[in-house]
Amino acid sequence: MGQAYGTKQGVLFTIVGFLFWSIGIASLGGCSNGVETDERTGLLESETQSVFPLWVLYFIQTLAENLFVWIYLLIIGLVASFFSMFTVAELLKAILLTFAFSLISNLGMFGIGMIFASGSIRFKRMGQWATILQALLLMLSNVYFPVYNAFQEVIPYVGGIEIVRQIFLGHGVSLSKLMLFIVVNVIWFLLGILIFNYCIKKERKNGSFDAF
């Protein structure tokens, strides 16, 4: 990683990627697993009677769960700082930048989670496929190496990782990269909500919530 970016901060750059991936899969898994759990316990049908759209409830729940994930990641980062060539101050800067840009990338990851949640409504069990996707995202994204293919940009957090790394290199934020990053995540977010709302509407009309 250090050779690819021409820096001695290879470990820190890897941690930045790991932070984005970890908080991203927490958002993805939080909503997809939440829907499947609510189906299994029989709560999903009653939740659809809420005055708020169902996706809003899961979005708030995901935000709450992410707070705990950030605590875990901060502890991991602090431990790593004692064994690496970066300071605690540099780590805190990386965490703050990651937190700021992950607010955008988590929208896209939440949208993907909503798509898997839609699959849970239709096919009843999607948790194992979400786990496989999480592993694939780790291998195919830029967590442990730079972006080498334009198709990687469709992964919600890829753009955020590169932006934070470029900031550390003193290159600033590219407006085109930032706009692409935002657009990708907005598309995933809206797509996930649309698919989820469609599946909920179809299940309420033709399906059975108690047939999990």
PDB file of C-alpha atoms in Angstrom:
ATOM      1  CA  MET A   1       0.000   0.000   0.000  1.00  0.00           C
ATOM      2  CA  GLY A   2       2.810   2.371   0.875  1.00  0.00           C
ATOM      3  CA  GLN A   3       4.592   1.696  -2.417  1.00  0.00           C
ATOM      4  CA  ALA A   4       1.412   2.182  -4.427  1.00  0.00           C
ATOM      5  CA  TYR A   5       0.758   5.613  -2.920  1.00  0.00           C
ATOM      6  CA  GLY A   6       4.366   6.642  -2.430  1.00  0.00           C
ATOM      7  CA  THR A   7       4.043   7.062   1.329  1.00  0.00           C
ATOM      8  CA  LYS A   8       5.222   5.525   4.572  1.00  0.00           C
ATOM      9  CA  GLN A   9       1.648   5.495   5.848  1.00  0.00           C
ATOM     10  CA  GLY A  10       0.696   2.202   4.238  1.00  0.00           C
ATOM     11  CA  VAL A  11      -0.678   0.789   7.485  1.00  0.00           C
ATOM     12  CA  LEU A  12      -2.753   3.903   8.142  1.00  0.00           C
ATOM     13  CA  PHE A  13      -4.108   3.836   4.580  1.00  0.00           C
ATOM     14  CA  THR A  14      -5.104   0.209   5.095  1.00  0.00           C
ATOM     15  CA  ILE A  15      -6.862   1.092   8.353  1.00  0.00           C
ATOM     16  CA  VAL A  16      -8.805   3.818   6.514  1.00  0.00           C
ATOM     17  CA  GLY A  17     -10.051   1.202   4.056  1.00  0.00           C
ATOM     18  CA  PHE A  18     -10.900  -1.188   6.870  1.00  0.00           C
ATOM     19  CA  LEU A  19     -12.853   1.533   8.694  1.00  0.00           C
ATOM     20  CA  PHE A  20     -14.970   2.295   5.617  1.00  0.00           C
ATOM     21  CA  TRP A  21     -15.614  -1.385   4.945  1.00  0.00           C
ATOM     22  CA  SER A  22     -16.475  -2.198   8.576  1.00  0.00           C
ATOM     23  CA  ILE A  23     -18.943   0.616   9.055  1.00  0.00           C
ATOM     24  CA  GLY A  24     -20.358  -0.059   5.579  1.00  0.00           C
ATOM     25  CA  ILE A  25     -21.122  -3.717   6.217  1.00  0.00           C
ATOM     26  CA  ALA A  26     -22.569  -2.743   9.599  1.00  0.00           C
ATOM     27  CA  SER A  27     -25.084  -0.575   7.732  1.00  0.00           C
ATOM     28  CA  LEU A  28     -25.734  -3.276   5.145  1.00  0.00           C
ATOM     29  CA  GLY A  29     -26.112  -6.080   7.647  1.00  0.00           C
ATOM     30  CA  GLY A  30     -28.022  -4.024  10.207  1.00  0.00           C
ATOM     31  CA  CYS A  31     -31.058  -3.477   8.013  1.00  0.00           C
ATOM     32  CA  SER A  32     -31.013  -6.794   6.131  1.00  0.00           C
ATOM     33  CA  ASN A  33     -30.610  -8.834   9.332  1.00  0.00           C
ATOM     34  CA  GLY A  34     -33.109  -6.621  11.137  1.00  0.00           C
ATOM     35  CA  VAL A  35     -35.842  -7.351   8.616  1.00  0.00           C
ATOM     36  CA  GLU A  36     -35.132 -11.080   8.701  1.00  0.00           C
ATOM     37  CA  THR A  37     -35.166 -11.106  12.511  1.00  0.00           C
ATOM     38  CA  ASP A  38     -38.438  -9.184  12.627  1.00  0.00           C
ATOM     39  CA  GLU A  39     -39.960 -11.641  10.161  1.00  0.00           C
ATOM     40  CA  ARG A  40     -38.842 -14.570  12.266  1.00  0.00           C
ATOM     41  CA  THR A  41     -40.240 -13.075  15.493  1.00  0.00           C
ATOM     42  CA  GLY A  42     -43.478 -11.900  13.876  1.00  0.00           C
ATOM     43  CA  LEU A  43     -42.861  -8.171  14.393  1.00  0.00           C
ATOM     44  CA  LEU A  44     -42.593  -7.094  10.773  1.00  0.00           C
ATOM     45  CA  GLU A  45     -46.330  -7.051  10.051  1.00  0.00           C
ATOM     46  CA  SER A  46     -47.056  -4.807  13.041  1.00  0.00           C
ATOM     47  CA  GLU A  47     -44.161  -2.499  12.135  1.00  0.00           C
ATOM     48  CA  THR A  48     -45.714  -1.893   8.739  1.00  0.00           C
ATOM     49  CA  GLN A  49     -48.610  -0.187  10.569  1.00  0.00           C
ATOM     50  CA  SER A  50     -46.287   2.561  11.835  1.00  0.00           C
ATOM     51  CA  VAL A  51     -46.983   6.170  10.849  1.00  0.00           C
ATOM     52  CA  PHE A  52     -43.395   6.249   9.566  1.00  0.00           C
ATOM     53  CA  PRO A  53     -42.269   4.372   6.453  1.00  0.00           C
ATOM     54  CA  LEU A  54     -40.711   1.061   7.428  1.00  0.00           C
ATOM     55  CA  TRP A  55     -37.371   1.924   5.843  1.00  0.00           C
ATOM     56  CA  VAL A  56     -37.114   4.985   8.126  1.00  0.00           C
ATOM     57  CA  LEU A  57     -37.374   2.760  11.206  1.00  0.00           C
ATOM     58  CA  TYR A  58     -34.557   0.543   9.979  1.00  0.00           C
ATOM     59  CA  PHE A  59     -32.464   3.552   8.995  1.00  0.00           C
ATOM     60  CA  ILE A  60     -32.692   4.972  12.526  1.00  0.00           C
ATOM     61  CA  GLN A  61     -31.927   1.548  13.982  1.00  0.00           C
ATOM     62  CA  THR A  62     -28.870   1.254  11.725  1.00  0.00           C
ATOM     63  CA  LEU A  63     -27.573   4.661  12.822  1.00  0.00           C
ATOM     64  CA  ALA A  64     -27.826   3.634  16.466  1.00  0.00           C
ATOM     65  CA  GLU A  65     -25.967   0.373  15.833  1.00  0.00           C
ATOM     66  CA  ASN A  66     -23.244   2.235  13.938  1.00  0.00           C
ATOM     67  CA  LEU A  67     -22.391   4.250  17.049  1.00  0.00           C
ATOM     68  CA  PHE A  68     -21.328   1.059  18.811  1.00  0.00           C
ATOM     69  CA  VAL A  69     -19.345  -0.061  15.765  1.00  0.00           C
ATOM     70  CA  TRP A  70     -17.407   3.215  15.818  1.00  0.00           C
ATOM     71  CA  ILE A  71     -16.450   2.589  19.449  1.00  0.00           C
ATOM     72  CA  TYR A  72     -15.050  -0.830  18.525  1.00  0.00           C
ATOM     73  CA  LEU A  73     -13.167   0.596  15.534  1.00  0.00           C
ATOM     74  CA  LEU A  74     -11.659   3.396  17.628  1.00  0.00           C
ATOM     75  CA  ILE A  75     -10.303   0.857  20.116  1.00  0.00           C
ATOM     76  CA  ILE A  76      -8.835  -1.271  17.306  1.00  0.00           C
ATOM     77  CA  GLY A  77      -7.213   1.795  15.755  1.00  0.00           C
ATOM     78  CA  LEU A  78      -5.694   2.951  19.038  1.00  0.00           C
ATOM     79  CA  VAL A  79      -4.163  -0.467  19.619  1.00  0.00           C
ATOM     80  CA  ALA A  80      -2.765  -0.499  16.058  1.00  0.00           C
ATOM     81  CA  SER A  81      -1.194   2.946  16.528  1.00  0.00           C
ATOM     82  CA  PHE A  82       1.173   1.559  19.166  1.00  0.00           C
ATOM     83  CA  PHE A  83       2.603  -0.949  16.684  1.00  0.00           C
ATOM     84  CA  SER A  84       2.782   1.216  13.553  1.00  0.00           C
ATOM     85  CA  MET A  85       4.498   4.295  12.127  1.00  0.00           C
ATOM     86  CA  PHE A  86       1.623   6.715  12.673  1.00  0.00           C
ATOM     87  CA  THR A  87       0.647   8.784  15.684  1.00  0.00           C
ATOM     88  CA  VAL A  88      -2.564   8.842  17.635  1.00  0.00           C
ATOM     89  CA  ALA A  89      -3.201  12.322  16.204  1.00  0.00           C
ATOM     90  CA  GLU A  90      -2.948  10.970  12.648  1.00  0.00           C
ATOM     91  CA  LEU A  91      -5.261   8.118  13.599  1.00  0.00           C
ATOM     92  CA  LEU A  92      -7.851  10.506  15.027  1.00  0.00           C
ATOM     93  CA  LYS A  93      -7.635  12.586  11.848  1.00  0.00           C
ATOM     94  CA  ALA A  94      -8.220   9.445   9.767  1.00  0.00           C
ATOM     95  CA  ILE A  95     -11.170   8.427  11.932  1.00  0.00           C
ATOM     96  CA  LEU A  96     -12.769  11.889  11.742  1.00  0.00           C
ATOM     97  CA  LEU A  97     -12.365  12.027   7.956  1.00  0.00           C
ATOM     98  CA  THR A  98     -13.672   8.485   7.604  1.00  0.00           C
ATOM     99  CA  PHE A  99     -16.631   9.302   9.830  1.00  0.00           C
ATOM    100  CA  ALA A 100     -17.484  12.388   7.752  1.00  0.00           C
ATOM    101  CA  PHE A 101     -17.330  10.648   4.363  1.00  0.00           C
ATOM    102  CA  SER A 102     -18.866   7.402   5.625  1.00  0.00           C
ATOM    103  CA  LEU A 103     -22.027   9.387   6.360  1.00  0.00           C
ATOM    104  CA  ILE A 104     -22.358   9.464   2.574  1.00  0.00           C
ATOM    105  CA  SER A 105     -21.158   5.940   1.792  1.00  0.00           C
ATOM    106  CA  ASN A 106     -23.411   4.443   4.452  1.00  0.00           C
ATOM    107  CA  LEU A 107     -26.401   5.709   2.480  1.00  0.00           C
ATOM    108  CA  GLY A 108     -25.368   3.491  -0.413  1.00  0.00           C
ATOM    109  CA  MET A 109     -24.572   0.538   1.826  1.00  0.00           C
ATOM    110  CA  PHE A 110     -27.934   0.951   3.548  1.00  0.00           C
ATOM    111  CA  GLY A 111     -29.567   0.903   0.109  1.00  0.00           C
ATOM    112  CA  ILE A 112     -27.837  -2.384  -0.729  1.00  0.00           C
ATOM    113  CA  GLY A 113     -28.962  -3.709   2.646  1.00  0.00           C
ATOM    114  CA  MET A 114     -32.530  -2.741   1.757  1.00  0.00           C
ATOM    115  CA  ILE A 115     -32.236  -4.767  -1.446  1.00  0.00           C
ATOM    116  CA  PHE A 116     -31.202  -7.821   0.570  1.00  0.00           C
ATOM    117  CA  ALA A 117     -33.994  -7.081   3.037  1.00  0.00           C
ATOM    118  CA  SER A 118     -36.386  -7.105   0.074  1.00  0.00           C
ATOM    119  CA  GLY A 119     -35.063 -10.547  -0.799  1.00  0.00           C
ATOM    120  CA  SER A 120     -35.749 -11.670   2.769  1.00  0.00           C
ATOM    121  CA  ILE A 121     -39.369 -10.589   2.406  1.00  0.00           C
ATOM    122  CA  ARG A 122     -39.743 -12.494  -0.851  1.00  0.00           C
ATOM    123  CA  PHE A 123     -37.528 -15.551  -0.300  1.00  0.00           C
ATOM    124  CA  LYS A 124     -37.444 -15.532   3.518  1.00  0.00           C
ATOM    125  CA  ARG A 125     -33.724 -16.266   3.998  1.00  0.00           C
ATOM    126  CA  MET A 126     -31.011 -13.979   2.605  1.00  0.00           C
ATOM    127  CA  GLY A 127     -28.623 -13.601   5.548  1.00  0.00           C
ATOM    128  CA  GLN A 128     -26.053 -16.068   4.198  1.00  0.00           C
ATOM    129  CA  TRP A 129     -25.963 -14.280   0.842  1.00  0.00           C
ATOM    130  CA  ALA A 130     -25.404 -10.942   2.583  1.00  0.00           C
ATOM    131  CA  THR A 131     -22.432 -12.486   4.399  1.00  0.00           C
ATOM    132  CA  ILE A 132     -20.972 -13.691   1.092  1.00  0.00           C
ATOM    133  CA  LEU A 133     -21.409 -10.216  -0.382  1.00  0.00           C
ATOM    134  CA  GLN A 134     -19.585  -8.653   2.557  1.00  0.00           C
ATOM    135  CA  ALA A 135     -16.579 -10.894   1.899  1.00  0.00           C
ATOM    136  CA  LEU A 136     -16.681 -10.110  -1.823  1.00  0.00           C
ATOM    137  CA  LEU A 137     -16.791  -6.377  -1.114  1.00  0.00           C
ATOM    138  CA  LEU A 138     -13.660  -6.741   0.991  1.00  0.00           C
ATOM    139  CA  MET A 139     -11.811  -8.571  -1.787  1.00  0.00           C
ATOM    140  CA  LEU A 140     -13.040  -6.536  -4.760  1.00  0.00           C
ATOM    141  CA  SER A 141     -12.851  -3.035  -3.296  1.00  0.00           C
ATOM    142  CA  ASN A 142      -9.833  -0.852  -2.494  1.00  0.00           C
ATOM    143  CA  VAL A 143      -9.534  -1.703   1.204  1.00  0.00           C
ATOM    144  CA  TYR A 144      -6.103  -3.345   0.848  1.00  0.00           C
ATOM    145  CA  PHE A 145      -4.952  -1.876  -2.474  1.00  0.00           C
ATOM    146  CA  PRO A 146      -5.665   1.183  -4.666  1.00  0.00           C
ATOM    147  CA  VAL A 147      -8.489   1.408  -7.184  1.00  0.00           C
ATOM    148  CA  TYR A 148      -7.393  -0.352 -10.356  1.00  0.00           C
ATOM    149  CA  ASN A 149     -10.705  -0.599 -12.219  1.00  0.00           C
ATOM    150  CA  ALA A 150     -13.392   2.012 -12.891  1.00  0.00           C
ATOM    151  CA  PHE A 151     -16.096  -0.572 -12.129  1.00  0.00           C
ATOM    152  CA  GLN A 152     -14.986  -0.557  -8.490  1.00  0.00           C
ATOM    153  CA  GLU A 153     -16.446   2.936  -8.201  1.00  0.00           C
ATOM    154  CA  VAL A 154     -19.957   1.447  -8.056  1.00  0.00           C
ATOM    155  CA  ILE A 155     -19.149   0.103  -4.575  1.00  0.00           C
ATOM    156  CA  PRO A 156     -20.488   2.817  -2.244  1.00  0.00           C
ATOM    157  CA  TYR A 157     -17.415   3.351  -0.050  1.00  0.00           C
ATOM    158  CA  VAL A 158     -14.661   3.030  -2.682  1.00  0.00           C
ATOM    159  CA  GLY A 159     -14.747   6.714  -3.587  1.00  0.00           C
ATOM    160  CA  GLY A 160     -14.682   7.733   0.061  1.00  0.00           C
ATOM    161  CA  ILE A 161     -11.571   5.662   0.746  1.00  0.00           C
ATOM    162  CA  GLU A 162      -9.688   7.254  -2.144  1.00  0.00           C
ATOM    163  CA  ILE A 163     -10.765  10.766  -1.132  1.00  0.00           C
ATOM    164  CA  VAL A 164      -9.511  10.327   2.433  1.00  0.00           C
ATOM    165  CA  ARG A 165      -6.224   8.847   1.223  1.00  0.00           C
ATOM    166  CA  GLN A 166      -5.703  11.733  -1.200  1.00  0.00           C
ATOM    167  CA  ILE A 167      -6.327  14.222   1.614  1.00  0.00           C
ATOM    168  CA  PHE A 168      -3.577  12.544   3.628  1.00  0.00           C
ATOM    169  CA  LEU A 169      -1.269  12.814   0.622  1.00  0.00           C
ATOM    170  CA  GLY A 170      -1.964  16.550   0.505  1.00  0.00           C
ATOM    171  CA  HIS A 171      -3.798  16.412  -2.842  1.00  0.00           C
ATOM    172  CA  GLY A 172      -7.100  17.754  -1.511  1.00  0.00           C
ATOM    173  CA  VAL A 173     -10.531  16.668  -2.702  1.00  0.00           C
ATOM    174  CA  SER A 174     -11.224  16.283  -6.423  1.00  0.00           C
ATOM    175  CA  LEU A 175     -14.653  17.778  -7.205  1.00  0.00           C
ATOM    176  CA  SER A 176     -15.319  15.177  -9.908  1.00  0.00           C
ATOM    177  CA  LYS A 177     -14.427  12.328  -7.523  1.00  0.00           C
ATOM    178  CA  LEU A 178     -16.594  13.818  -4.805  1.00  0.00           C
ATOM    179  CA  MET A 179     -19.586  14.219  -7.125  1.00  0.00           C
ATOM    180  CA  LEU A 180     -19.218  10.660  -8.439  1.00  0.00           C
ATOM    181  CA  PHE A 181     -19.003   9.408  -4.855  1.00  0.00           C
ATOM    182  CA  ILE A 182     -22.204  11.239  -3.892  1.00  0.00           C
ATOM    183  CA  VAL A 183     -24.133  10.213  -7.025  1.00  0.00           C
ATOM    184  CA  VAL A 184     -23.249   6.509  -6.633  1.00  0.00           C
ATOM    185  CA  ASN A 185     -24.481   6.483  -3.047  1.00  0.00           C
ATOM    186  CA  VAL A 186     -27.667   8.429  -3.735  1.00  0.00           C
ATOM    187  CA  ILE A 187     -28.537   5.985  -6.538  1.00  0.00           C
ATOM    188  CA  TRP A 188     -27.978   2.932  -4.313  1.00  0.00           C
ATOM    189  CA  PHE A 189     -29.951   4.569  -1.475  1.00  0.00           C
ATOM    190  CA  LEU A 190     -32.972   5.426  -3.616  1.00  0.00           C
ATOM    191  CA  LEU A 191     -32.871   2.106  -5.464  1.00  0.00           C
ATOM    192  CA  GLY A 192     -32.852   0.160  -2.201  1.00  0.00           C
ATOM    193  CA  ILE A 193     -35.796   2.113  -0.785  1.00  0.00           C
ATOM    194  CA  LEU A 194     -37.843   1.764  -3.977  1.00  0.00           C
ATOM    195  CA  ILE A 195     -37.290  -2.000  -4.181  1.00  0.00           C
ATOM    196  CA  PHE A 196     -37.991  -2.465  -0.466  1.00  0.00           C
ATOM    197  CA  ASN A 197     -41.217  -0.419  -0.552  1.00  0.00           C
ATOM    198  CA  TYR A 198     -42.380  -2.364  -3.615  1.00  0.00           C
ATOM    199  CA  CYS A 199     -41.735  -5.715  -1.924  1.00  0.00           C
ATOM    200  CA  ILE A 200     -43.492  -4.638   1.275  1.00  0.00           C
ATOM    201  CA  LYS A 201     -46.506  -3.429  -0.705  1.00  0.00           C
ATOM    202  CA  LYS A 202     -46.629  -6.672  -2.693  1.00  0.00           C
ATOM    203  CA  GLU A 203     -46.255  -8.805   0.452  1.00  0.00           C
ATOM    204  CA  ARG A 204     -49.081  -6.975   2.197  1.00  0.00           C
ATOM    205  CA  LYS A 205     -51.324  -7.572  -0.808  1.00  0.00           C
ATOM    206  CA  ASN A 206     -50.421 -11.095  -1.917  1.00  0.00           C
ATOM    207  CA  GLY A 207     -48.111 -12.631   0.688  1.00  0.00           C
ATOM    208  CA  SER A 208     -48.175 -13.833   4.240  1.00  0.00           C
ATOM    209  CA  PHE A 209     -45.963 -12.267   6.920  1.00  0.00           C
ATOM    210  CA  ASP A 210     -46.387 -15.232   9.261  1.00  0.00           C
ATOM    211  CA  ALA A 211     -45.077 -17.809   6.758  1.00  0.00           C
ATOM    212  CA  PHE A 212     -41.381 -17.271   7.487  1.00  0.00           C
TER     213      PHE A 212
END
